[in-house]
XYZ file of C-alpha atoms in Angstrom:
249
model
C 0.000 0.000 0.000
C 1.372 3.144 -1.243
C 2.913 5.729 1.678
C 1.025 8.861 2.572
C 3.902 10.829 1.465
C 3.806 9.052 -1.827
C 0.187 10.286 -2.402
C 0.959 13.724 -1.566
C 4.074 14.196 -3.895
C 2.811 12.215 -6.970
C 1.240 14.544 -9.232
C -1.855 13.476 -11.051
C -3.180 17.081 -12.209
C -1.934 18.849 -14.946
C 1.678 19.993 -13.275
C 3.431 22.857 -14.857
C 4.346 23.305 -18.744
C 5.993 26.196 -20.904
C 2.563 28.087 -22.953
C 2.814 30.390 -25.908
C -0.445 31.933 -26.608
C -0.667 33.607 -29.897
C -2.362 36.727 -30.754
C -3.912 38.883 -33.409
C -1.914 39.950 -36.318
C -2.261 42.225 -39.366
C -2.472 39.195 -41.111
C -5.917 37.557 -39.223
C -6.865 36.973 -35.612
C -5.188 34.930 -33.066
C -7.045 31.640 -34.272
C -5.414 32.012 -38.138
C -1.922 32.579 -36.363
C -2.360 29.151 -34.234
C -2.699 27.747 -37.794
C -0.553 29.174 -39.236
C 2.216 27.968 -36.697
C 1.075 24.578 -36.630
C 1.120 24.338 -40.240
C 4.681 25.972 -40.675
C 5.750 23.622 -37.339
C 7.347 27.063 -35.937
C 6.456 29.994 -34.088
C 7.960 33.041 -35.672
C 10.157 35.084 -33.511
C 9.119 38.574 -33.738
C 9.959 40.882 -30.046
C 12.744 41.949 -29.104
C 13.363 41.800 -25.426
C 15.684 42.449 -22.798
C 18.279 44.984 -22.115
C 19.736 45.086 -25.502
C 16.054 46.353 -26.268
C 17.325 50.128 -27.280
C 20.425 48.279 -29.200
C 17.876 46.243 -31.894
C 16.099 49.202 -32.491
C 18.808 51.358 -33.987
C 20.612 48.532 -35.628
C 19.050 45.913 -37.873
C 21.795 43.166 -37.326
C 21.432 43.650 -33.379
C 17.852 43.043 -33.710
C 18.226 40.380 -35.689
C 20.304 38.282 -32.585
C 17.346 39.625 -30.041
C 14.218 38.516 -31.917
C 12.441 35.990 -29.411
C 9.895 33.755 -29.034
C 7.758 33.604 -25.479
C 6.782 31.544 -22.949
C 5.218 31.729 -20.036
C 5.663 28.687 -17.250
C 2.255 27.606 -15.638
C 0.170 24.754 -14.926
C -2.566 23.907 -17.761
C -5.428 24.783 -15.387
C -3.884 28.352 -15.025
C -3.689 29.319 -18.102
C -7.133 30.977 -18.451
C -5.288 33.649 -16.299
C -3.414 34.638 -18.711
C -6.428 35.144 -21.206
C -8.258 37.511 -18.213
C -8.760 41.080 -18.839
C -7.384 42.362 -15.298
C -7.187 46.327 -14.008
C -3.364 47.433 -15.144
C -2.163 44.330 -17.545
C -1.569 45.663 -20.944
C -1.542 42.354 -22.340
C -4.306 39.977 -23.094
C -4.614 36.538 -25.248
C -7.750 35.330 -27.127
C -7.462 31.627 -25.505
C -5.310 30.341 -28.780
C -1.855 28.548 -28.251
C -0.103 25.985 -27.615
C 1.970 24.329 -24.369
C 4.841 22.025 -24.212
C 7.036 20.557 -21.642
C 10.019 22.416 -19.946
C 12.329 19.382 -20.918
C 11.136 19.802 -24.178
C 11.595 23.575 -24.406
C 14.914 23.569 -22.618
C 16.184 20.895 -24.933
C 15.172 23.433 -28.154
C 17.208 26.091 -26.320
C 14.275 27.966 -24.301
C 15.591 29.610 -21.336
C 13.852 31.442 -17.873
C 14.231 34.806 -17.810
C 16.659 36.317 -15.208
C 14.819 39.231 -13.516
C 17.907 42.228 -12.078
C 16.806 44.697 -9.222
C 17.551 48.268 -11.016
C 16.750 49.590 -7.086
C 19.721 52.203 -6.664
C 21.862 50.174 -4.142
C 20.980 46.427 -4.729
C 21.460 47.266 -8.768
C 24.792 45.332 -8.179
C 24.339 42.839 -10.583
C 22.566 45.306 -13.309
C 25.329 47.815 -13.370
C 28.141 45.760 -15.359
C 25.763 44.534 -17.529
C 24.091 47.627 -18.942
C 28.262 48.751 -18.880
C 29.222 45.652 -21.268
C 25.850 46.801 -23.328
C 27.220 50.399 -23.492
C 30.093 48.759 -24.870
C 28.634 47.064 -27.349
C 26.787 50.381 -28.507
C 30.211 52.088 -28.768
C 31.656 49.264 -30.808
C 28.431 49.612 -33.361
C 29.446 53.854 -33.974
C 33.020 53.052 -34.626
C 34.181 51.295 -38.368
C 37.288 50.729 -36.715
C 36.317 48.679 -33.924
C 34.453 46.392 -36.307
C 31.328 48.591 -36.774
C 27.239 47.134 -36.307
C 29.221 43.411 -37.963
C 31.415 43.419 -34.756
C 28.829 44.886 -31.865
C 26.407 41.934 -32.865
C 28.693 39.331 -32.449
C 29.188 40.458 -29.005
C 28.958 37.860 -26.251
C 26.688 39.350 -24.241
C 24.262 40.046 -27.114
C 23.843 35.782 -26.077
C 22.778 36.834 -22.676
C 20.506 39.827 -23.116
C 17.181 38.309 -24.324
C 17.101 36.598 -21.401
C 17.585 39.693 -18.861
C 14.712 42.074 -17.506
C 15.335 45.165 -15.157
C 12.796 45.496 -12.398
C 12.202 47.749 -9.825
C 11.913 51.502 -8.954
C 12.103 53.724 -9.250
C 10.840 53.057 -13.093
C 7.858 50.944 -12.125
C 9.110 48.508 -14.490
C 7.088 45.192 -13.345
C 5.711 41.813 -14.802
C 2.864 41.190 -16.430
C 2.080 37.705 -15.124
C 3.642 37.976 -11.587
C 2.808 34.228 -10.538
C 4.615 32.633 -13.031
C 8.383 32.408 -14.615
C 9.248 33.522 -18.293
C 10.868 31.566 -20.718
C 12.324 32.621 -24.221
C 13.899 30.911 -27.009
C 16.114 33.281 -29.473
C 15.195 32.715 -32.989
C 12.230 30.929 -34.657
C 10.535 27.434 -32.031
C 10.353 24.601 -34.394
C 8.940 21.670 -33.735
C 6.852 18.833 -34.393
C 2.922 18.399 -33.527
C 3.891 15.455 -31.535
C 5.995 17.424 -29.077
C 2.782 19.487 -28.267
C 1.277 18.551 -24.616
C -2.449 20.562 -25.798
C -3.516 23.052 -28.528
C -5.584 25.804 -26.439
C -8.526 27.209 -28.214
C -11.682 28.432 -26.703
C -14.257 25.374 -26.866
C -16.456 26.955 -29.951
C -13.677 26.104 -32.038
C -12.615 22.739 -31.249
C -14.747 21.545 -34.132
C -13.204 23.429 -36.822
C -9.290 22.760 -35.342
C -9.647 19.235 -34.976
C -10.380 18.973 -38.965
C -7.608 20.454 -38.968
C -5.524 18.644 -37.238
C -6.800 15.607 -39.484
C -5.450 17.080 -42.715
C -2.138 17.895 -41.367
C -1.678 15.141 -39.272
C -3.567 11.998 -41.368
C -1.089 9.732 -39.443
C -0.181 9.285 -35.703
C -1.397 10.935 -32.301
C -2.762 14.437 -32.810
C -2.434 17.008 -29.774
C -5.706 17.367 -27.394
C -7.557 20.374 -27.439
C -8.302 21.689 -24.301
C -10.084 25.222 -23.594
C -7.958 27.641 -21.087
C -11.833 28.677 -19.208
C -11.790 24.628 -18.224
C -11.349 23.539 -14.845
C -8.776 21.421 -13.526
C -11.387 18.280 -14.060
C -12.286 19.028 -17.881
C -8.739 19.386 -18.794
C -7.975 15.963 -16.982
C -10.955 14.144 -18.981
C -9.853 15.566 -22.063
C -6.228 14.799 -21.782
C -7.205 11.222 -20.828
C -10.015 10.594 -23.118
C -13.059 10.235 -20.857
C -16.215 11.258 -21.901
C -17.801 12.127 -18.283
C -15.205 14.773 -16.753
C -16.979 14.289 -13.355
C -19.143 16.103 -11.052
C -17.235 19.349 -11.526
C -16.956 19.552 -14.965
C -16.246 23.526 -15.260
């Protein structure tokens, strides 16, 4: 008979993935871009973030290296947090997108963001990086040092997509303060089979499971589960059962 401890530490809920929610473009709404990436097997890196932020947008080839893709670490039954309009957030998802493991992720070269204090007196740590990105910025105005060519083939250009300054007295902050941030440099590829769920709101389950079919005729498809589900529905649907329980919302 299995321990009480054992009970208690074994996970049987939906424990916690890496989720990329997409979003309206010029091109269509947030449902064509989930298509869209799961047809091209990528998710196109297009923000720049991090403190090399001010670098990318004077110099093309600098951009180029900060380009990233995002993810935001959660368990399944929080996502429909993220898709909440709430008082202050400036962001807000349409319930389309897509969630994957953090082996997974980490093993396609997703990182966590680090987050530096920019606090005067615990900026410690914040200080000799923004000097190295000065650096870099002084390398791009001067032919001789190697010009824009040299400046983005600067180490630390590496590191910046993954650093954020926080703290006052900007009033910089997070948007989604109860989870960690991951980001992957570059275009995500991968394959359908690597996705834990496809997110869409429930209305469209019907039309994304077709398809599904026609790009995947062959082999497991991905679950759809709906980011307003509870913690029950997302279990049933993950595991295939028709009758998701007495709390099925």
């Amino acid at each position: 008979m299995p321990s009480i401890e054992s009970l208690l530490h074994r996970r049987t809920d939906l424990s916690t993935f890496v989720v990329h929610f997409t979003r309206e473009t010029a091109d269509g709404g947030a449902i064509d871009n989930l298509k869209a990436i799961l047809e091209d097997r990528a998710i196109e890196a297009r923000n720049v973030f991090g403190m090399a932020t001010a670098l990318a947008k004077s110099y093309k080839a600098i951009a180029d290296s900060q380009r990233t893709v995002c993810f935001t670490e959660t368990p399944l039954e929080h996502a429909w947090m993220m898709c909440e309009q709430i008082p202050g957030r400036t962001m807000r998802f349409d319930g389309y997108g897509l969630a994957f493991t953090r082996t997974f992720a980490r093993r396609r070269g997703a990182n966590p963001v680090w987050y530096l204090d920019i606090t005067p007196g615990h900026d410690w740590l914040t200080t000799p990086v923004n000097n190295l990105v000065d650096q870099v910025r002084e390398i791009a105005k001067d032919p001789s040092e190697g010009g824009v060519d040299a400046a983005a083939a600067a180490d630390v250009l590496r590191l910046t997509p993954f650093i954020e300054q926080m703290g006052n007295p900007v009033g910089t902050r997070k948007e989604f303060w109860w989870e960690r941030e991951w980001r992957h440099v570059g275009d995500f590829h991968f394959h359908p089979r690597d996705l834990v769920v496809v997110f869409a709101p429930e209305e469209d389950h019907d039309e994304l499971e077709d398809h599904l079919a026609e790009l995947l005729q062959r082999g497991r498809r991905p679950h759809l589960v709906d980011a307003r589900w509870g913690l029950e529905r997302m279990i049933a649907a993950l595991t295939d059962v028709d009758e998701p329980g007495p709390f099925p919302s």
